[in-house]
Short mmCIF file of C-alpha atoms in Angstrom, two decimals:
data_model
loop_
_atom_site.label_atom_id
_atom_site.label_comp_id
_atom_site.label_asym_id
_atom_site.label_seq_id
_atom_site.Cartn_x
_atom_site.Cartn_y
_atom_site.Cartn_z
CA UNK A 1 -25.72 32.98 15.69
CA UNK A 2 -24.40 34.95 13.04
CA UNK A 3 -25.00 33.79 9.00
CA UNK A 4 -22.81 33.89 6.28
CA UNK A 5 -24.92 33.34 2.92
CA UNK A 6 -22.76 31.39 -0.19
CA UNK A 7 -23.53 32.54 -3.77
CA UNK A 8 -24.98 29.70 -4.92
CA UNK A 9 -27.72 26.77 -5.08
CA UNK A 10 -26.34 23.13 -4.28
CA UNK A 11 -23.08 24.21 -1.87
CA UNK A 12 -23.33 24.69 1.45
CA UNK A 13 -26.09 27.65 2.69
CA UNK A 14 -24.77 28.59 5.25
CA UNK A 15 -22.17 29.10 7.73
CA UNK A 16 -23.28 29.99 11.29
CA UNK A 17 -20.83 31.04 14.00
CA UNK A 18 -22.41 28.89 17.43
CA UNK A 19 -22.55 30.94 20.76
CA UNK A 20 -19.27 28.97 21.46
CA UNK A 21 -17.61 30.35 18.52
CA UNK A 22 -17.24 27.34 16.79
CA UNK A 23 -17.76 26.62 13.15
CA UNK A 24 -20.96 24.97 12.03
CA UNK A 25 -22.18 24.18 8.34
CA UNK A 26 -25.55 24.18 7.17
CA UNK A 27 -26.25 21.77 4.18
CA UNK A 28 -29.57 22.19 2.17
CA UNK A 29 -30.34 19.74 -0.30
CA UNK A 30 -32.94 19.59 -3.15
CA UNK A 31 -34.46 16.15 -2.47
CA UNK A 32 -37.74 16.01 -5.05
CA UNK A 33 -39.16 19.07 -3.50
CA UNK A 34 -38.07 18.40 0.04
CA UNK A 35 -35.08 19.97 1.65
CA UNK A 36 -32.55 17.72 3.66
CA UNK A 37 -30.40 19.66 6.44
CA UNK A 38 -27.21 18.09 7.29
CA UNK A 39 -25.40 20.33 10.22
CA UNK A 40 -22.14 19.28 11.81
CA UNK A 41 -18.99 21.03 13.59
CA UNK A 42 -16.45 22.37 10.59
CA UNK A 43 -13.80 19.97 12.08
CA UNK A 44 -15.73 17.06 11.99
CA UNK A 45 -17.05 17.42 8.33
CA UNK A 46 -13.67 17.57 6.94
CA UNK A 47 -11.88 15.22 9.12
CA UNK A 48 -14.88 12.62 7.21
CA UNK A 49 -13.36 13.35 3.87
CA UNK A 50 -9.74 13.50 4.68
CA UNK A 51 -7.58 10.60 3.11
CA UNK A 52 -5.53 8.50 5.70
CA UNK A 53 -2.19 6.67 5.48
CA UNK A 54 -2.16 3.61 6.87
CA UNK A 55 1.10 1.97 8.20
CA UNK A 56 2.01 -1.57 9.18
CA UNK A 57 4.38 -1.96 12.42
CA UNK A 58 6.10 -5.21 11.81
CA UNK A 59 8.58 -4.68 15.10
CA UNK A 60 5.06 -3.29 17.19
CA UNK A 61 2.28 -5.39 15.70
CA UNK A 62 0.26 -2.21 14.83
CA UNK A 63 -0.61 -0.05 12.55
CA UNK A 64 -0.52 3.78 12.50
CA UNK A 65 -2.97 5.75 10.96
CA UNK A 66 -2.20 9.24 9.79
CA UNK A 67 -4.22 12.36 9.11
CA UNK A 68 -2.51 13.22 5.52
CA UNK A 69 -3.99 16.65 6.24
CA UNK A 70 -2.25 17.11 9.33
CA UNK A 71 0.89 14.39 9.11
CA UNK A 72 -0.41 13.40 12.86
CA UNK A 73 -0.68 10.20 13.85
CA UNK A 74 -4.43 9.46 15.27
CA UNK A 75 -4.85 6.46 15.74
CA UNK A 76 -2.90 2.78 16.46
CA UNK A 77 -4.47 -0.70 16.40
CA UNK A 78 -2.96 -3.71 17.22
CA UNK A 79 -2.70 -6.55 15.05
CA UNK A 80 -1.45 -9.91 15.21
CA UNK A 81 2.05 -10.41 14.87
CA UNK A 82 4.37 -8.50 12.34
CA UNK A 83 2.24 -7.29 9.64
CA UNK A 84 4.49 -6.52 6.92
CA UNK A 85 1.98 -6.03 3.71
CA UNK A 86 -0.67 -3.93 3.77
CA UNK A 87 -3.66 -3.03 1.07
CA UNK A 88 -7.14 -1.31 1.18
CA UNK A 89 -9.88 -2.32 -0.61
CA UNK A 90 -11.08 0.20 -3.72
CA UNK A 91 -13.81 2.00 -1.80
CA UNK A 92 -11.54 2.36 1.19
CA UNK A 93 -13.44 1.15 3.91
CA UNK A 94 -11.34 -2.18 4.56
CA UNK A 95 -7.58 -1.93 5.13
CA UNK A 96 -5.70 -5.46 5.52
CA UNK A 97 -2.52 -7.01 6.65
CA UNK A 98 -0.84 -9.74 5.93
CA UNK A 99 0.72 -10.93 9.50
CA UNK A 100 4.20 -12.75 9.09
CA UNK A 101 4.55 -14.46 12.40
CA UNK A 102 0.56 -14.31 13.13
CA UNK A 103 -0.11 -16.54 9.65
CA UNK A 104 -3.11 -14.43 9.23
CA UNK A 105 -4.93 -11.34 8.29
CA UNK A 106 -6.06 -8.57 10.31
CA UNK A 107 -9.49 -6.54 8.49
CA UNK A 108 -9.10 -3.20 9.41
CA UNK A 109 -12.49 -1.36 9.42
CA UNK A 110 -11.44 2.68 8.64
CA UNK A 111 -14.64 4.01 9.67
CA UNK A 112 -14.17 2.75 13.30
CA UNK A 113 -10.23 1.57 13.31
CA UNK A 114 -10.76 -1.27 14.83
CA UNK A 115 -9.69 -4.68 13.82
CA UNK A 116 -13.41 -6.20 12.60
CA UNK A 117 -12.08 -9.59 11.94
CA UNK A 118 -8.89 -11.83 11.83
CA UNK A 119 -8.18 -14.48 8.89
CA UNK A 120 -6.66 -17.55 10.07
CA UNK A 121 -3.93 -18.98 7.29
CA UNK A 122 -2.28 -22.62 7.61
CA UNK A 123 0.94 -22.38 9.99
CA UNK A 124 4.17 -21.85 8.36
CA UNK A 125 2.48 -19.67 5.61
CA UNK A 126 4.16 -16.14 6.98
CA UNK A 127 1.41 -13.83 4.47
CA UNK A 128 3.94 -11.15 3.30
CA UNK A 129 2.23 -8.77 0.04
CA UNK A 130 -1.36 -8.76 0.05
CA UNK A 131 -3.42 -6.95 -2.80
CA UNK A 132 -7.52 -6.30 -3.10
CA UNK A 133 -9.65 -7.39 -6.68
CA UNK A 134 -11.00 -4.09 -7.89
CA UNK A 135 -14.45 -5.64 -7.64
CA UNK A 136 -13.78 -5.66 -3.54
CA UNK A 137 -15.05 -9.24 -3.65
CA UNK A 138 -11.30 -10.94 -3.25
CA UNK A 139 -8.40 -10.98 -1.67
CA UNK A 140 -4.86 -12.42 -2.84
CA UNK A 141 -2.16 -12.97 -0.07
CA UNK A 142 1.01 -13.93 -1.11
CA UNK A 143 2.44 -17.07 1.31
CA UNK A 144 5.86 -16.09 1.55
CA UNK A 145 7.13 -17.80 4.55
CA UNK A 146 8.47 -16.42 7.98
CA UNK A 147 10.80 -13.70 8.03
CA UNK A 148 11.86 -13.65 11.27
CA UNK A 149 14.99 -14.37 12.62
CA UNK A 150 17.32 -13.23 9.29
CA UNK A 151 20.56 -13.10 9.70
CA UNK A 152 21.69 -9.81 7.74
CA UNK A 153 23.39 -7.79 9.79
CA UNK A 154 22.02 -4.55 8.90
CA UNK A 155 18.87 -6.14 8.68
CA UNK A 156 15.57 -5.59 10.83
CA UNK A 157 14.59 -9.08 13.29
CA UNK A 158 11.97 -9.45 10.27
CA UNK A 159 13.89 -9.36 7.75
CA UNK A 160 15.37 -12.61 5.83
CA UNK A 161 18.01 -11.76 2.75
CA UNK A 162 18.29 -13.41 -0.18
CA UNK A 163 21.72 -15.31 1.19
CA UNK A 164 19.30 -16.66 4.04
CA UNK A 165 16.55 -17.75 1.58
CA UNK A 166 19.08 -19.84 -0.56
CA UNK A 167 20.66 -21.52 3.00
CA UNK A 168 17.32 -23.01 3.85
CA UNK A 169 15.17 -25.62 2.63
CA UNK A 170 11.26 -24.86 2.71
CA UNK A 171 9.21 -28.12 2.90
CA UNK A 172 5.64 -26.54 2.75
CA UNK A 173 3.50 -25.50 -0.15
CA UNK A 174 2.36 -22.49 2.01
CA UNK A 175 5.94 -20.83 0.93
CA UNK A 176 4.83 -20.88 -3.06
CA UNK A 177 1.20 -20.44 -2.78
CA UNK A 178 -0.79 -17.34 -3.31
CA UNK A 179 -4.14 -17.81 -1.13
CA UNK A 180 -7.41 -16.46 -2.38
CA UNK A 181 -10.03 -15.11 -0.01
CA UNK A 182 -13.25 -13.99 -0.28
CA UNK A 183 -14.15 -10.56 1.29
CA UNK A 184 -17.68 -10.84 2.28
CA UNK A 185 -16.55 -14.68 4.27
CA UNK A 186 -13.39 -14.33 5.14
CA UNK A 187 -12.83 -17.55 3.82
CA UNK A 188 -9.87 -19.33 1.96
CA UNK A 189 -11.67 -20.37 -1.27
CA UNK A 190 -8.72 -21.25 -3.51
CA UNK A 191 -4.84 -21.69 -3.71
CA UNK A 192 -2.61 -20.89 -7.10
CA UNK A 193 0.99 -22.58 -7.12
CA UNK A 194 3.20 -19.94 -7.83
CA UNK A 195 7.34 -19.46 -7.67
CA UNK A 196 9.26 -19.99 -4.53
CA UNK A 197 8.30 -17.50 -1.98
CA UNK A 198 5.58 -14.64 -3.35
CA UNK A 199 6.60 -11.88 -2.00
CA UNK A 200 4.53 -8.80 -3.27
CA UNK A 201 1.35 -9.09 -5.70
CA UNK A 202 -1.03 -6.44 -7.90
CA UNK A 203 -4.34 -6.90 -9.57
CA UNK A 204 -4.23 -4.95 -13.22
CA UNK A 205 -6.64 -2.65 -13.05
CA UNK A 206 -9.48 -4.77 -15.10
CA UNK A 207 -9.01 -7.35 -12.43
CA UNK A 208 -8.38 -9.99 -15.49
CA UNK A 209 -4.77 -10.80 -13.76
CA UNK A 210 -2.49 -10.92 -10.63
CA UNK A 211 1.45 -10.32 -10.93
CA UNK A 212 3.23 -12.23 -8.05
CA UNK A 213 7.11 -11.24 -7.74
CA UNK A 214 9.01 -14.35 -6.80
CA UNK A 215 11.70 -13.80 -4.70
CA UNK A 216 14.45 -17.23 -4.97
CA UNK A 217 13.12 -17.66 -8.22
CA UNK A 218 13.80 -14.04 -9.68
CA UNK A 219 10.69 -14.71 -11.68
CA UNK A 220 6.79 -12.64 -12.34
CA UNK A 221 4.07 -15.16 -12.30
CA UNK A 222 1.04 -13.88 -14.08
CA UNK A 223 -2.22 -15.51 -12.71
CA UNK A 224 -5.31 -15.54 -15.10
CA UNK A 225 -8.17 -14.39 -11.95
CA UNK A 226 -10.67 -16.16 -13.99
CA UNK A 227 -9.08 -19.72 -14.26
CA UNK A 228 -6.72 -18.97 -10.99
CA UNK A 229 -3.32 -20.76 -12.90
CA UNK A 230 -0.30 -19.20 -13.82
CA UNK A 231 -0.24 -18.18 -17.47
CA UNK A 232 3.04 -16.80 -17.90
CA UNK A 233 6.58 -16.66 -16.23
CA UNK A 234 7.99 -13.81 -16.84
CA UNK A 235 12.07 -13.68 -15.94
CA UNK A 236 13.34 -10.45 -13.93
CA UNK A 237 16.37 -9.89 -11.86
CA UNK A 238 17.61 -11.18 -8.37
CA UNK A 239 14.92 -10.82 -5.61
CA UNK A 240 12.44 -8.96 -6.58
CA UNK A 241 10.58 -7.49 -4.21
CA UNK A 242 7.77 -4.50 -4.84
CA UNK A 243 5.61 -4.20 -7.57
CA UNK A 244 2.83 -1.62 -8.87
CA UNK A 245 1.00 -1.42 -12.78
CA UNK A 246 0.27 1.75 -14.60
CA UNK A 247 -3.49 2.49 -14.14
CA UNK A 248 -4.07 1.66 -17.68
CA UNK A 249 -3.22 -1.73 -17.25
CA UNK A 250 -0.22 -1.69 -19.69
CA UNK A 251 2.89 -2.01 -17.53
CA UNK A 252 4.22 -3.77 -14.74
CA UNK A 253 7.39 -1.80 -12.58
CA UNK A 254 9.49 -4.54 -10.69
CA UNK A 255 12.33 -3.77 -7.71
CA UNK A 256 14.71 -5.71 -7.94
CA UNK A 257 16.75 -5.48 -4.81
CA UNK A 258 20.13 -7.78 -5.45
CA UNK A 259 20.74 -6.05 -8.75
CA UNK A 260 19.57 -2.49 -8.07
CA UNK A 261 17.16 -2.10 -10.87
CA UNK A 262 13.42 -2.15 -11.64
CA UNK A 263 12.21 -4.08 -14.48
CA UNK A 264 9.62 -2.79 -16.66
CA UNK A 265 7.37 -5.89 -17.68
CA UNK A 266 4.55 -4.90 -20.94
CA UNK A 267 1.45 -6.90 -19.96
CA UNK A 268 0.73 -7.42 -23.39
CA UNK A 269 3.30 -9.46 -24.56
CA UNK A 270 4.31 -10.74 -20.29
CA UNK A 271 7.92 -9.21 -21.48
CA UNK A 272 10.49 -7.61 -19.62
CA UNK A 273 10.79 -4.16 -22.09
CA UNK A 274 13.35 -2.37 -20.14
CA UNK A 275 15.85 -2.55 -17.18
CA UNK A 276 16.15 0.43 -15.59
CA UNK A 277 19.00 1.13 -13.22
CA UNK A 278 18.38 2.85 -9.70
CA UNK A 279 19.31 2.76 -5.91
CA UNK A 280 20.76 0.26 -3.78
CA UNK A 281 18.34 -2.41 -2.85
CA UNK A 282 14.97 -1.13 -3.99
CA UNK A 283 12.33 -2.49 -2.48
CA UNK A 284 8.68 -0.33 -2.69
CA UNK A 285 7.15 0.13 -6.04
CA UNK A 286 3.60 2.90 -6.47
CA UNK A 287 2.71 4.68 -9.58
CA UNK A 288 0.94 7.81 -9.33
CA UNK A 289 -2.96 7.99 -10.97
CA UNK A 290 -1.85 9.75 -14.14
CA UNK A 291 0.34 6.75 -15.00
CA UNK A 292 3.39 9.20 -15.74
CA UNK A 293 5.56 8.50 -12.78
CA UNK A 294 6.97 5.48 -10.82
CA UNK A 295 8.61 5.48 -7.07
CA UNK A 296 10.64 3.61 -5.76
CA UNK A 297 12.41 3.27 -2.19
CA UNK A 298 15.97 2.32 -2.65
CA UNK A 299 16.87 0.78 0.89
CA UNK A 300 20.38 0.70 1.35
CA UNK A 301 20.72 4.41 -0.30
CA UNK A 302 17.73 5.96 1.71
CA UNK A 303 16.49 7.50 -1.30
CA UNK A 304 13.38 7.02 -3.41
CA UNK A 305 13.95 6.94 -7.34
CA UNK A 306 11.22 8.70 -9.57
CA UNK A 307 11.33 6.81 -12.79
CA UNK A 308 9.03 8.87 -15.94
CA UNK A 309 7.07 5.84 -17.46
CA UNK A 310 7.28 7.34 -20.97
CA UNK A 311 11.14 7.09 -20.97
CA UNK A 312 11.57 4.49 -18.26
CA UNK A 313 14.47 6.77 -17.33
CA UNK A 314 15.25 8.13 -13.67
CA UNK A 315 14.23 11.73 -14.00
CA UNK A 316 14.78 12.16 -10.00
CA UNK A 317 16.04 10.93 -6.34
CA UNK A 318 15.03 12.30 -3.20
CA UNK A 319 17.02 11.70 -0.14
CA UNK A 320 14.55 10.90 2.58
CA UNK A 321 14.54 12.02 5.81
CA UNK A 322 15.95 9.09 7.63
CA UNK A 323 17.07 5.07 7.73
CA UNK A 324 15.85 1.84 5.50
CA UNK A 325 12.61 3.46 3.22
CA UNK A 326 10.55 0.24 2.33
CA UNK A 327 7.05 0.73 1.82
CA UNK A 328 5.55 3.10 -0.55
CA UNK A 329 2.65 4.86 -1.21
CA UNK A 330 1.23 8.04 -3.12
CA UNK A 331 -1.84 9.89 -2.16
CA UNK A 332 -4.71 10.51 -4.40
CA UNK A 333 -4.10 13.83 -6.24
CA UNK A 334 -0.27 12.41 -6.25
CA UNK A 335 0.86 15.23 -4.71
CA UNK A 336 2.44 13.77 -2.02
CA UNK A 337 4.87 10.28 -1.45
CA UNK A 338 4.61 8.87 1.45
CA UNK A 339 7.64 6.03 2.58
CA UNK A 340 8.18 3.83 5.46
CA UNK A 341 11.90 4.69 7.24
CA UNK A 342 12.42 0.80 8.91
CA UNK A 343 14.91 1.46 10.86
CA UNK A 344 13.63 4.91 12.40
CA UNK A 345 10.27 4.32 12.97
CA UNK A 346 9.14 7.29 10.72
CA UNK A 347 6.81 7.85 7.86
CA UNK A 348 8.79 9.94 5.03
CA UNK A 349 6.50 12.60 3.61
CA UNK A 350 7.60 13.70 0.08
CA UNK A 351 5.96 16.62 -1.96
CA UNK A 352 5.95 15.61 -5.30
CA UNK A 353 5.79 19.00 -7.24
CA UNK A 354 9.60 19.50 -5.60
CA UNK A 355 10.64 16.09 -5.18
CA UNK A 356 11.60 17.22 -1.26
CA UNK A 357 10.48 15.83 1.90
CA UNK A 358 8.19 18.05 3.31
CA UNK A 359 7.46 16.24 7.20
CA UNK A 360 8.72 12.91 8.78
CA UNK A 361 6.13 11.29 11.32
CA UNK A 362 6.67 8.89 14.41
CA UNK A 363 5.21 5.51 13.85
CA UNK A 364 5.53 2.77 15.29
CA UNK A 365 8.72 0.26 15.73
CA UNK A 366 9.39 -1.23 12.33
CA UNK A 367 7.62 -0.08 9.79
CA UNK A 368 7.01 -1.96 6.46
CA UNK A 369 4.73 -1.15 4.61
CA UNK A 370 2.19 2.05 3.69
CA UNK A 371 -1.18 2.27 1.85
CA UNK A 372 -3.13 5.12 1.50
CA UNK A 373 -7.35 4.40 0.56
CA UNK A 374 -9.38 6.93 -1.09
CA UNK A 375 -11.40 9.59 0.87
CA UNK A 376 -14.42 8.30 2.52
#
């Protein structure tokens, strides 16, 4: 083998070149006097650390996993039937889904994508959003109802518009109840009464309070995590889907898909602050880490809206690369948006320093929703 020496103490020693020619790193740690080796194939030590995007299939009952490195799909598990929300938990070694027609939720493992466990909810629930405590010790599910069988006619077989919401009657509790699990059990431990049917939910980043976006009611309920009740109501605009708050806790961004908007909600005083006017039925809501910019798909346009949370003005709109962009999610060092095309089957890669798409990826049929864990 042939060495290559680095400069200095506390990085990798060495690089040796095997008799196969591949790529091998040498780690030597300082352990209390003792030096640890850790040797492994280039490929497979950096594949370890690369982030992954994590998509829900609602028309397939999988998900997709992508190499963000790469934009290559590799890997697909099945779930049960038409996960629509998805969420990781903060260390990134759980994903979820919320499955519509399943009533339950699949626990993703990410170190061995496989499906480690499966949460049974009552019937009738249809789990749509889905959001992780930042303590990793619970889960809220929003119990939205089933979405299958709407009758738009642009719509996907999952999807159920606000006209079809208003035309039916929903005689179970499931369809205004956000469901509280624990991690560790898998258990229901609690239900909060919310508005008529949750459909996405976010923890503020102290884990002191979950928003729940309400979609016949065209309300916010604020749940106190602590007391699990409903503290405030906070009025927004007609159906009101996504939802995502500013790492430092002080604002809430809304889509509101009837009106084309996104309210902006101050979690201080549970007010709406601003109405900002975007895209044709907006529907995913992520704000990057620095808290300076919000996304959000617009549905009917195919574009995503970049709203600058200083100004709550639009400040940009990328075109994405194909049909229906739903879900949305933004990888760690924000440098790159990555949307859900339901209609095409594609992931929507956007680089955020140009605010173009930079690669579309084959998923599977349907796809909802996106999340995006840290690194492990």
């Amino acid at each position: 083998m042939r060495n290559f020496p680095f400069p200095r103490a506390g990085t990798p020693r060495l690089l040796r070149l095997g008799a196969t020619g591949q790529v091998v790193l040498l780690f030597m740690l300082i352990l209390g006097g003792a030096q640890l080796a850790i040797r492994g194939p280039l490929t497979t030590i950096l594949a370890a650390s690369t982030q992954k995007a994590y998509v829900a299939n609602g028309a397939s009952d999988t998900v997709s996993v992508i190499d963000v490195a790469t934009n290559t799909v590799v890997a697909t598990i099945a779930t049960d039937p038409y996960p629509v929300g998805i969420a990781a938990s903060p260390d990134g070694a759980h994903v979820y889904t919320a499955n519509n027609v399943g009533d339950s939720i699949s626990v993703i493992d990410t170190g061995t994508a496989l499906v480690s466990q499966t949460i049974s909810l009552p019937v009738g629930t249809g789990p749509f959003g889905v959001a992780v405590s930042p303590d990793n010790q619970r889960l809220y599910v929003a119990g939205y109802g089933p979405v299958a069988g709407g009758t738009g006619a642009a719509a996907p077989p999952f999807y159920r518009s606000d006209a079809d919401m208003r035309s039916e009657a929903y005689a179970t509790t499931a369809q205004n109840t956000v469901f509280v699990i624990d991690t560790a059990s898998g258990t229901v431990t609690n239900t909060v009464l919310v508005g008529t049917n949750p459909h996405s939910l976010v923890v503020s980043p102290d884990g002191a309070n979950l928003y729940v976006t309400n979609t016949v009611d065209r309300t916010v309920s604020v749940v106190s995590t602590a007391t699990l009740g409903a503290v405030a109501t906070i009025p927004v605009q007609a159906d009101p889907y996504g939802i995502a708050i500013t790492p430092n806790g002080s604002t809430v961004y809304v889509a509101n898909d009837a009106d084309s908007t996104a309210s902006v909600i101050d979690t201080s005083t549970n007010s709406v602050v601003a109405t900002v006017p975007i895209g044709t039925a907006p529907y995913g809501v992520v704000v990057n880490r620095a808290g300076t910019l919000a996304y959000i798909t617009n549905a009917v346009d195919h574009t995503i809206s970049v709203i600058d949370t200083g100004t709550n003005s639009v400040v940009g709109t990328v075109p994405v690369a194909g049909i229906e962009p739903y879900g949305i999610s933004i990888t760690s060092d924000g440098r790159y948006v990555y949307s859900t095309l339901c209609e095409d089957g594609k992931i929507s890669v956007t680089d955020t320093a140009t605010n173009t798409v930079v690669a579309t990826v084959m998923v599977g049929a349907g796809p909802q929703d996106v999340v995006i864990p840290p690194a492990r």
